[in-house]
Every structure is written in structure tokens, then in C-alpha cells.
Amino acid sequence: MAHSTSGRPTTDGASAGQDALRHGDGGGGPGAPPPSRRGMLSVAAAAGLGLLAGCGEESAGSTSGAGPRGSTKADRSPSATPSKPSPTPKPRPELPRGGRELSRYRLVGYCGLPGAAALGRLGVGDLDDQVRQIEKTARAYAADREPQPVLELLATVANSSAGPDGTYRSRTSSDTIRRFHDAAKRHRALLLLNIQPGRASVLGEVKALREWLVHPDVGIALDPEWEMGPGEVPGDTYGHTSGKELTDVARYLSGIVDEHDLPQKPLVFHQVAVSVVGDQSRLRPQPGVVLIKSADGIGSPGMKRDTWRQLVKNQPEGVRTGFKLFYEEDTEGSRLMTPEEVLALRPRPDYVMFE
């Protein structure tokens, strides 16, 4: 993702800071300051159907008219006690718009953080209005799939200052996450919790969000360009992750999916340059988790296609693709790519995100 905050840690907003990192040329490497841009630093089977066993034999000498051919109550064996109905099985959790597999849907979403307009469209205006706009936008990109709106909320935001714990990151409040989750439920949308870790442990930040991840409509998005090593500061250089670290996060999410019998859960990682994800060959998809690499560069349609080709080259098997569009930066001196142009990319993106 393009941005993070600067200054002291915040919970519901962000303030202007250093120029953010972004170009999307697919190159660069850790430690090399990239070109600057305007930015911010962040059913059930029924039982007991009334079929009674052991309806006794008739008595040949009976004169009573109490039953067929004069059988008597005394001549009949006791009826079996009806069995209790089996409890109705609890339905398995499903995705917001049905089913348990994400391949049914084209994910289309906005990102942002309340009070931080530069971090994306979810940061301004009425949240329900924004989700309705996402719904409209998603239909234009659905093509051969069903549209699935997505809210990508910055849950951990990189900062340009160390903060009291020295992690160069702040966490969005639970109240804000709850408000966005409630909106997602109202509109049958997916909620992605985006993590810009600074110097904090990526897996630690994911684990801190477990109370939300046990829900079937909540996934994770990682911004590894804001993952700093020792001595690195957000905004000074590109951050980086590894195939092994992404696999560790996927394995943790897979455990939650298995424990709670959840539908597939998305794990998106935004990638602005090849150098941002090292040792990609060690990336291993995990059961119940859909890995999505989202191409994160800005520029003209031609520049974005060039970035796309570099990032999807030698893509690990089982990893799906995503594509990010910037309403402002992409249109500075150029134009926004059309839905037809985005859907012409190969492999066709599973997730289209707008900032």
C-alpha cells in the first residue's frame, strides 16, 4: 500500500509526513531511496418420523372392535417409544455472499483509514455511501465472476517516528475496526485488515487481530514495503519480506480456518517492486488460505503493465494476482486504466483495489 503516517502513534487517523515511497518500475532494492510522491507514511436429517416399531400380531379369538379385525389392546405388543428428533446441524460458516471458495468472486475494494484522506477513499465521507460506491464499481470488474465488495482498513500503520515501544508503528483502535466490520456485515462485504508493520513482527501484528480473524468475512492484507529491518525507518527506504515469512502468516491463518471451520480466507500482499518479496520460491500456499499478490505501482497504463509483467514473472504456483489503481497518482499526466484494460491482464486479477 502506498502510504503510512508520520509522527506519534495514532489510532483513528493519520497526519501528513515525509514523501511516501512509490514508483512501480518493478526494480529497486532495499536501501535505495525510490522516487517520491505525495503521500502519507500508512438441513438436517429428520428423525422420529412417527414410524412405530413392533405393532403386535392380531389375536385370532378376539371379539373386541378395538382394532383391525377385532384385535385388543392386550393382544398387541407395546409400541416403541418415539425417538427424539436429532438436533439440526449448525450451518457451516460461509463467505458474505455465499459459498466457501473465493474463486467464485472478483474482489473489488477501497482502502483507507478514518480521518486520513490521503490514505484512500475509506478515510473520508460516509462509510455506507463508500461501500455502496464499491458495490457499483465491483460490478464493472466482475466479468465472468460475481462481484464481492472489499473494505481494506489500515489496522497497523507505519510511522516515521519510533514511538514509545520503538516499533515505528501504531495500531488502529478496536472501536474503529468494529465499526468497519459492522459496515461490512451490513453490505455483505469482506473486511481486509491491512498491516504496515514498521519494525514490529508481522506475525505478531497478525496474531493481535485474532479476535477479528475468527470471523468468516475477515482477511489480512500485508504491506511489506513498510516492513523495516534493524536501523531502517519507514519512508527512507523500501521495506521487504520473504517467502518464508508470508508462508508463516498463511500457516497461522490456515490454523484459524481449520479450528473454526471457516470458508477460504484471503491473504493479500501488496508488492511495489521485485525486491520487496525476497526468496519468493519459498512461498507455500496453505489449506483454506488464498494467497494474492497485488501489483502496487503507479503511473500510466503502459508503466503499470510493465510493472505487472515483472511482478507476475515466475509467480509461485498457487498464488493468485491482484492489481491496484490510484485515483489521483495514476491520473497525474495520464489516465486511469479502464475495467477492460485491467481484465485484459494475464493472469486476470482476482482482486482489484482502489486507493
GROMACS .gro file of C-alpha atoms in nm:
model
  355
    1MET     CA    1   0.000   0.000   0.000
    2ALA     CA    2   0.115   0.343  -0.078
    3HIS     CA    3   0.107   0.524   0.250
    4SER     CA    4   0.168   0.537   0.621
    5THR     CA    5   0.153   0.802   0.888
    6SER     CA    6   0.419   1.018   1.041
    7GLY     CA    7   0.467   1.146   1.391
    8ARG     CA    8   0.337   0.993   1.709
    9PRO     CA    9   0.121   0.679   1.702
   10THR     CA   10  -0.243   0.729   1.617
   11THR     CA   11  -0.549   0.510   1.635
   12ASP     CA   12  -0.814   0.654   1.402
   13GLY     CA   13  -0.634   0.887   1.166
   14ALA     CA   14  -0.310   0.999   1.013
   15SER     CA   15  -0.123   1.327   0.966
   16ALA     CA   16   0.097   1.443   0.681
   17GLY     CA   17   0.456   1.327   0.684
   18GLN     CA   18   0.753   1.254   0.466
   19ASP     CA   19   0.711   1.176   0.096
   20ALA     CA   20   0.590   0.816   0.060
   21LEU     CA   21   0.760   0.554  -0.149
   22ARG     CA   22   0.614   0.468  -0.482
   23HIS     CA   23   0.706   0.435  -0.847
   24GLY     CA   24   0.614   0.088  -0.968
   25ASP     CA   25   0.906   0.028  -1.201
   26GLY     CA   26   0.947  -0.322  -1.060
   27GLY     CA   27   1.310  -0.260  -0.975
   28GLY     CA   28   1.499  -0.105  -0.689
   29GLY     CA   29   1.636  -0.272  -0.384
   30PRO     CA   30   1.647  -0.236  -0.010
   31GLY     CA   31   1.827   0.078   0.095
   32ALA     CA   32   1.785   0.260  -0.234
   33PRO     CA   33   1.556   0.565  -0.192
   34PRO     CA   34   1.283   0.533  -0.456
   35PRO     CA   35   1.123   0.825  -0.642
   36SER     CA   36   0.898   1.026  -0.414
   37ARG     CA   37   0.528   1.100  -0.444
   38ARG     CA   38   0.258   1.281  -0.248
   39GLY     CA   39   0.192   1.053   0.038
   40MET     CA   40   0.136   0.966   0.395
   41LEU     CA   41   0.351   0.729   0.599
   42SER     CA   42   0.021   0.433   0.614
   43VAL     CA   43  -3.077  -2.919   0.695
   44ALA     CA   44  -3.065  -3.169   0.879
   45ALA     CA   45  -3.178  -3.536   0.851
   46ALA     CA   46  -3.513  -3.563   1.035
   47ALA     CA   47  -3.559  -3.841   1.293
   48GLY     CA   48  -3.863  -3.976   1.474
   49LEU     CA   49  -4.099  -3.965   1.175
   50GLY     CA   50  -4.376  -4.143   1.367
   51LEU     CA   51  -4.285  -4.487   1.240
   52LEU     CA   52  -4.351  -4.714   1.536
   53ALA     CA   53  -4.184  -5.050   1.565
   54GLY     CA   54  -4.345  -5.372   1.696
   55CYS     CA   55  -4.716  -5.323   1.615
   56GLY     CA   56  -4.818  -5.664   1.764
   57GLU     CA   57  -4.988  -5.954   1.591
   58GLU     CA   58  -5.366  -5.972   1.591
   59SER     CA   59  -5.548  -6.211   1.828
   60ALA     CA   60  -5.746  -6.476   1.638
   61GLY     CA   61  -6.011  -6.514   1.911
   62SER     CA   62  -6.065  -6.152   1.985
   63THR     CA   63  -6.422  -6.017   1.986
   64SER     CA   64  -6.336  -5.662   2.064
   65GLY     CA   65  -6.373  -5.398   1.796
   66ALA     CA   66  -6.083  -5.202   1.931
   67GLY     CA   67  -5.862  -5.260   1.630
   68PRO     CA   68  -5.837  -5.417   1.291
   69ARG     CA   69  -6.031  -5.748   1.279
   70GLY     CA   70  -6.118  -5.707   1.647
   71SER     CA   71  -5.771  -5.705   1.795
   72THR     CA   72  -5.749  -5.589   2.154
   73LYS     CA   73  -5.506  -5.363   2.330
   74ALA     CA   74  -5.397  -5.651   2.550
   75ASP     CA   75  -5.319  -5.864   2.245
   76ARG     CA   76  -5.082  -5.602   2.100
   77SER     CA   77  -4.723  -5.560   2.195
   78PRO     CA   78  -4.625  -5.220   2.330
   79SER     CA   79  -4.531  -4.962   2.076
   80ALA     CA   80  -4.173  -4.844   2.078
   81THR     CA   81  -4.118  -4.503   2.234
   82PRO     CA   82  -4.068  -4.247   1.953
   83SER     CA   83  -3.708  -4.136   1.930
   84LYS     CA   84  -3.621  -3.774   1.989
   85PRO     CA   85  -3.552  -3.569   1.675
   86SER     CA   86  -3.186  -3.516   1.607
   87PRO     CA   87  -3.073  -3.158   1.657
   88THR     CA   88  -3.046  -2.956   1.338
   89PRO     CA   89  -2.680  -2.927   1.242
   90LYS     CA   90  -2.537  -2.579   1.267
   91PRO     CA   91  -2.476  -2.436   0.918
   92ARG     CA   92  -2.111  -2.409   0.818
   93PRO     CA   93  -1.985  -2.051   0.800
   94GLU     CA   94  -1.986  -1.903   0.451
   95LEU     CA   95  -1.843  -1.603   0.270
   96PRO     CA   96  -2.052  -1.284   0.287
   97ARG     CA   97  -2.232  -1.361  -0.041
   98GLY     CA   98  -2.248  -1.737  -0.007
   99GLY     CA   99  -2.027  -2.035  -0.060
  100ARG     CA  100  -1.689  -2.115   0.087
  101GLU     CA  101  -1.450  -2.065  -0.204
  102LEU     CA  102  -1.321  -1.726  -0.319
  103SER     CA  103  -1.277  -1.835  -0.682
  104ARG     CA  104  -1.648  -1.766  -0.727
  105TYR     CA  105  -1.587  -1.394  -0.684
  106ARG     CA  106  -1.394  -1.097  -0.820
  107LEU     CA  107  -1.284  -0.898  -0.517
  108VAL     CA  108  -1.303  -0.520  -0.566
  109GLY     CA  109  -1.237  -0.274  -0.287
  110TYR     CA  110  -1.129   0.060  -0.147
  111CYS     CA  111  -0.864   0.110   0.120
  112GLY     CA  112  -0.819   0.374   0.383
  113LEU     CA  113  -0.818   0.491   0.742
  114PRO     CA  114  -1.074   0.727   0.901
  115GLY     CA  115  -0.954   1.086   0.911
  116ALA     CA  116  -0.674   1.031   0.658
  117ALA     CA  117  -0.798   1.129   0.313
  118ALA     CA  118  -0.459   1.067   0.152
  119LEU     CA  119  -0.464   0.704   0.259
  120GLY     CA  120  -0.760   0.616   0.043
  121ARG     CA  121  -1.130   0.671  -0.008
  122LEU     CA  122  -1.239   0.484   0.304
  123GLY     CA  123  -1.086   0.768   0.504
  124VAL     CA  124  -1.344   1.029   0.409
  125GLY     CA  125  -1.719   1.068   0.381
  126ASP     CA  126  -1.998   0.842   0.496
  127LEU     CA  127  -1.884   0.480   0.525
  128ASP     CA  128  -2.210   0.331   0.400
  129ASP     CA  129  -2.203   0.561   0.097
  130GLN     CA  130  -1.849   0.449   0.021
  131VAL     CA  131  -1.946   0.082   0.041
  132ARG     CA  132  -2.237   0.143  -0.195
  133GLN     CA  133  -1.991   0.301  -0.438
  134ILE     CA  134  -1.762  -0.001  -0.405
  135GLU     CA  135  -2.059  -0.222  -0.493
  136LYS     CA  136  -2.119  -0.021  -0.809
  137THR     CA  137  -1.751  -0.028  -0.904
  138ALA     CA  138  -1.726  -0.402  -0.837
  139ARG     CA  139  -1.994  -0.479  -1.092
  140ALA     CA  140  -1.781  -0.319  -1.365
  141TYR     CA  141  -1.496  -0.560  -1.289
  142ALA     CA  142  -1.689  -0.879  -1.217
  143ALA     CA  143  -1.675  -1.017  -1.575
  144ASP     CA  144  -1.712  -1.395  -1.550
  145ARG     CA  145  -1.748  -1.391  -1.170
  146GLU     CA  146  -1.975  -1.250  -0.904
  147PRO     CA  147  -1.871  -0.915  -0.754
  148GLN     CA  148  -1.750  -0.915  -0.394
  149PRO     CA  149  -1.700  -0.570  -0.234
  150VAL     CA  150  -1.400  -0.533  -0.004
  151LEU     CA  151  -1.314  -0.283   0.269
  152GLU     CA  152  -0.939  -0.271   0.324
  153LEU     CA  153  -0.881  -0.094   0.654
  154LEU     CA  154  -0.535   0.001   0.776
  155ALA     CA  155  -0.518  -0.182   1.107
  156THR     CA  156  -0.145  -0.134   1.169
  157VAL     CA  157   0.010   0.187   1.033
  158ALA     CA  158   0.381   0.259   0.984
  159ASN     CA  159   0.514   0.579   1.141
  160SER     CA  160   0.823   0.788   1.074
  161SER     CA  161   0.895   0.807   1.448
  162ALA     CA  162   0.981   0.514   1.673
  163GLY     CA  163   0.705   0.567   1.926
  164PRO     CA  164   0.721   0.458   2.290
  165ASP     CA  165   0.787   0.093   2.202
  166GLY     CA  166   1.038   0.162   1.924
  167THR     CA  167   0.835  -0.025   1.659
  168TYR     CA  168   0.765   0.265   1.421
  169ARG     CA  169   0.402   0.158   1.400
  170SER     CA  170   0.064   0.229   1.560
  171ARG     CA  171  -0.250   0.018   1.581
  172THR     CA  172  -0.599   0.122   1.480
  173SER     CA  173  -0.845   0.107   1.770
  174SER     CA  174  -1.081  -0.188   1.819
  175ASP     CA  175  -1.375   0.053   1.806
  176THR     CA  176  -1.278   0.158   1.454
  177ILE     CA  177  -1.224  -0.199   1.339
  178ARG     CA  178  -1.563  -0.292   1.485
  179ARG     CA  179  -1.731  -0.004   1.303
  180PHE     CA  180  -1.584  -0.120   0.972
  181HIS     CA  181  -1.672  -0.483   1.043
  182ASP     CA  182  -2.031  -0.383   1.118
  183ALA     CA  183  -2.044  -0.195   0.787
  184ALA     CA  184  -1.901  -0.497   0.606
  185LYS     CA  185  -2.171  -0.717   0.757
  186ARG     CA  186  -2.447  -0.471   0.662
  187HIS     CA  187  -2.336  -0.475   0.299
  188ARG     CA  188  -2.218  -0.838   0.278
  189ALA     CA  189  -1.864  -0.722   0.212
  190LEU     CA  190  -1.525  -0.864   0.305
  191LEU     CA  191  -1.309  -0.679   0.555
  192LEU     CA  192  -0.933  -0.693   0.497
  193LEU     CA  193  -0.715  -0.572   0.782
  194ASN     CA  194  -0.406  -0.413   0.632
  195ILE     CA  195  -0.074  -0.429   0.818
  196GLN     CA  196   0.216  -0.185   0.773
  197PRO     CA  197   0.439  -0.331   1.043
  198GLY     CA  198   0.728  -0.084   1.071
  199ARG     CA  199   0.982  -0.270   1.287
  200ALA     CA  200   0.717  -0.480   1.464
  201SER     CA  201   0.684  -0.852   1.398
  202VAL     CA  202   0.448  -0.916   1.109
  203LEU     CA  203   0.318  -1.239   1.259
  204GLY     CA  204   0.282  -1.064   1.593
  205GLU     CA  205   0.063  -0.797   1.434
  206VAL     CA  206  -0.150  -1.066   1.266
  207LYS     CA  207  -0.191  -1.253   1.595
  208ALA     CA  208  -0.301  -0.930   1.764
  209LEU     CA  209  -0.600  -0.928   1.525
  210ARG     CA  210  -0.715  -1.283   1.604
  211GLU     CA  211  -1.045  -1.174   1.760
  212TRP     CA  212  -1.145  -1.044   1.417
  213LEU     CA  213  -0.987  -1.319   1.210
  214VAL     CA  214  -1.214  -1.587   1.362
  215HIS     CA  215  -1.498  -1.432   1.158
  216PRO     CA  216  -1.566  -1.576   0.810
  217ASP     CA  217  -1.569  -1.231   0.647
  218VAL     CA  218  -1.230  -1.102   0.768
  219GLY     CA  219  -0.891  -1.148   0.598
  220ILE     CA  220  -0.544  -0.995   0.601
  221ALA     CA  221  -0.357  -0.762   0.365
  222LEU     CA  222   0.017  -0.707   0.416
  223ASP     CA  223   0.219  -0.405   0.305
  224PRO     CA  224   0.579  -0.536   0.315
  225GLU     CA  225   0.723  -0.216   0.167
  226TRP     CA  226   0.662  -0.076   0.517
  227GLU     CA  227   0.830  -0.369   0.694
  228MET     CA  228   1.157  -0.234   0.828
  229GLY     CA  229   1.469  -0.415   0.938
  230PRO     CA  230   1.703  -0.301   1.219
  231GLY     CA  231   1.818   0.054   1.163
  232GLU     CA  232   1.561   0.118   0.886
  233VAL     CA  233   1.297   0.389   0.907
  234PRO     CA  234   0.967   0.394   0.718
  235GLY     CA  235   0.983   0.645   0.436
  236ASP     CA  236   1.360   0.627   0.393
  237THR     CA  237   1.372   0.300   0.201
  238TYR     CA  238   1.157   0.020   0.073
  239GLY     CA  239   1.085  -0.247   0.329
  240HIS     CA  240   1.086  -0.614   0.248
  241THR     CA  241   0.953  -0.956   0.342
  242SER     CA  242   1.031  -1.313   0.239
  243GLY     CA  243   0.852  -1.614   0.101
  244LYS     CA  244   0.909  -1.791   0.431
  245GLU     CA  245   0.754  -1.510   0.636
  246LEU     CA  246   0.447  -1.496   0.410
  247THR     CA  247   0.415  -1.873   0.445
  248ASP     CA  248   0.431  -1.842   0.825
  249VAL     CA  249   0.142  -1.594   0.819
  250ALA     CA  250  -0.056  -1.815   0.579
  251ARG     CA  251   0.002  -2.115   0.807
  252TYR     CA  252  -0.128  -1.922   1.109
  253LEU     CA  253  -0.442  -1.818   0.919
  254SER     CA  254  -0.488  -2.175   0.798
  255GLY     CA  255  -0.496  -2.288   1.160
  256ILE     CA  256  -0.776  -2.042   1.237
  257VAL     CA  257  -0.971  -2.156   0.930
  258ASP     CA  258  -0.939  -2.519   1.037
  259GLU     CA  259  -1.021  -2.459   1.404
  260HIS     CA  260  -1.339  -2.262   1.329
  261ASP     CA  261  -1.442  -2.443   1.007
  262LEU     CA  262  -1.428  -2.115   0.815
  263PRO     CA  263  -1.455  -2.057   0.440
  264GLN     CA  264  -1.143  -1.964   0.247
  265LYS     CA  265  -0.966  -1.662   0.389
  266PRO     CA  266  -0.774  -1.414   0.169
  267LEU     CA  267  -0.414  -1.319   0.242
  268VAL     CA  268  -0.314  -1.029   0.015
  269PHE     CA  269   0.039  -0.896  -0.005
  270HIS     CA  270   0.092  -0.570  -0.192
  271GLN     CA  271   0.416  -0.558  -0.389
  272VAL     CA  272   0.556  -0.240  -0.546
  273ALA     CA  273   0.891  -0.381  -0.661
  274VAL     CA  274   1.051  -0.720  -0.718
  275SER     CA  275   1.292  -0.658  -0.429
  276VAL     CA  276   1.008  -0.623  -0.176
  277VAL     CA  277   0.950  -1.001  -0.161
  278GLY     CA  278   1.270  -1.200  -0.133
  279ASP     CA  279   1.310  -1.574  -0.178
  280GLN     CA  280   0.971  -1.599  -0.343
  281SER     CA  281   1.030  -1.966  -0.421
  282ARG     CA  282   0.980  -2.048  -0.051
  283LEU     CA  283   0.623  -1.920  -0.059
  284ARG     CA  284   0.390  -2.213   0.011
  285PRO     CA  285   0.008  -2.187  -0.012
  286GLN     CA  286  -0.173  -2.328   0.292
  287PRO     CA  287  -0.512  -2.506   0.320
  288GLY     CA  288  -0.805  -2.265   0.342
  289VAL     CA  289  -0.594  -1.957   0.264
  290VAL     CA  290  -0.592  -1.782  -0.075
  291LEU     CA  291  -0.263  -1.600  -0.138
  292ILE     CA  292  -0.297  -1.293  -0.360
  293LYS     CA  293  -0.002  -1.091  -0.487
  294SER     CA  294  -0.124  -0.738  -0.561
  295ALA     CA  295   0.080  -0.528  -0.806
  296ASP     CA  296   0.119  -0.189  -0.640
  297GLY     CA  297   0.288   0.050  -0.886
  298ILE     CA  298   0.157   0.386  -1.007
  299GLY     CA  299   0.183   0.557  -1.343
  300SER     CA  300   0.042   0.544  -1.693
  301PRO     CA  301  -0.131   0.231  -1.824
  302GLY     CA  302   0.190   0.136  -2.005
  303MET     CA  303   0.404   0.175  -1.693
  304LYS     CA  304   0.159  -0.024  -1.485
  305ARG     CA  305   0.154  -0.306  -1.738
  306ASP     CA  306   0.535  -0.315  -1.734
  307THR     CA  307   0.532  -0.341  -1.354
  308TRP     CA  308   0.271  -0.615  -1.376
  309ARG     CA  309   0.479  -0.825  -1.615
  310GLN     CA  310   0.785  -0.805  -1.390
  311LEU     CA  311   0.592  -0.892  -1.074
  312VAL     CA  312   0.399  -1.190  -1.212
  313LYS     CA  313   0.703  -1.337  -1.386
  314ASN     CA  314   0.800  -1.668  -1.223
  315GLN     CA  315   0.495  -1.647  -0.996
  316PRO     CA  316   0.484  -1.938  -0.750
  317GLU     CA  317   0.221  -2.199  -0.823
  318GLY     CA  318  -0.100  -2.148  -0.627
  319VAL     CA  319  -0.055  -1.772  -0.583
  320ARG     CA  320  -0.327  -1.555  -0.734
  321THR     CA  321  -0.299  -1.194  -0.851
  322GLY     CA  322  -0.431  -0.854  -0.759
  323PHE     CA  323  -0.398  -0.508  -0.912
  324LYS     CA  324  -0.405  -0.163  -0.754
  325LEU     CA  325  -0.532   0.157  -0.913
  326PHE     CA  326  -0.473   0.510  -0.781
  327TYR     CA  327  -0.746   0.763  -0.849
  328GLU     CA  328  -0.507   1.058  -0.820
  329GLU     CA  329  -0.150   0.944  -0.882
  330ASP     CA  330  -0.232   0.733  -1.189
  331THR     CA  331  -0.407   1.029  -1.348
  332GLU     CA  332  -0.126   1.282  -1.299
  333GLY     CA  333  -0.022   1.335  -1.661
  334SER     CA  334  -0.203   1.022  -1.770
  335ARG     CA  335  -0.532   0.840  -1.707
  336LEU     CA  336  -0.684   0.562  -1.502
  337MET     CA  337  -0.688   0.221  -1.665
  338THR     CA  338  -1.033   0.105  -1.774
  339PRO     CA  339  -1.202  -0.212  -1.644
  340GLU     CA  340  -1.148  -0.368  -1.987
  341GLU     CA  341  -0.774  -0.297  -1.970
  342VAL     CA  342  -0.742  -0.436  -1.617
  343LEU     CA  343  -0.937  -0.750  -1.706
  344ALA     CA  344  -0.713  -0.800  -2.011
  345LEU     CA  345  -0.411  -0.857  -1.782
  346ARG     CA  346  -0.290  -1.214  -1.763
  347PRO     CA  347  -0.334  -1.382  -1.532
  348ARG     CA  348  -0.659  -1.192  -1.478
  349PRO     CA  349  -0.655  -1.026  -1.133
  350ASP     CA  350  -0.865  -1.186  -0.860
  351TYR     CA  351  -0.859  -0.861  -0.660
  352VAL     CA  352  -0.881  -0.503  -0.786
  353MET     CA  353  -0.815  -0.238  -0.524
  354PHE     CA  354  -0.851   0.139  -0.544
  355GLU     CA  355  -0.664   0.400  -0.344
   0.00000   0.00000   0.00000
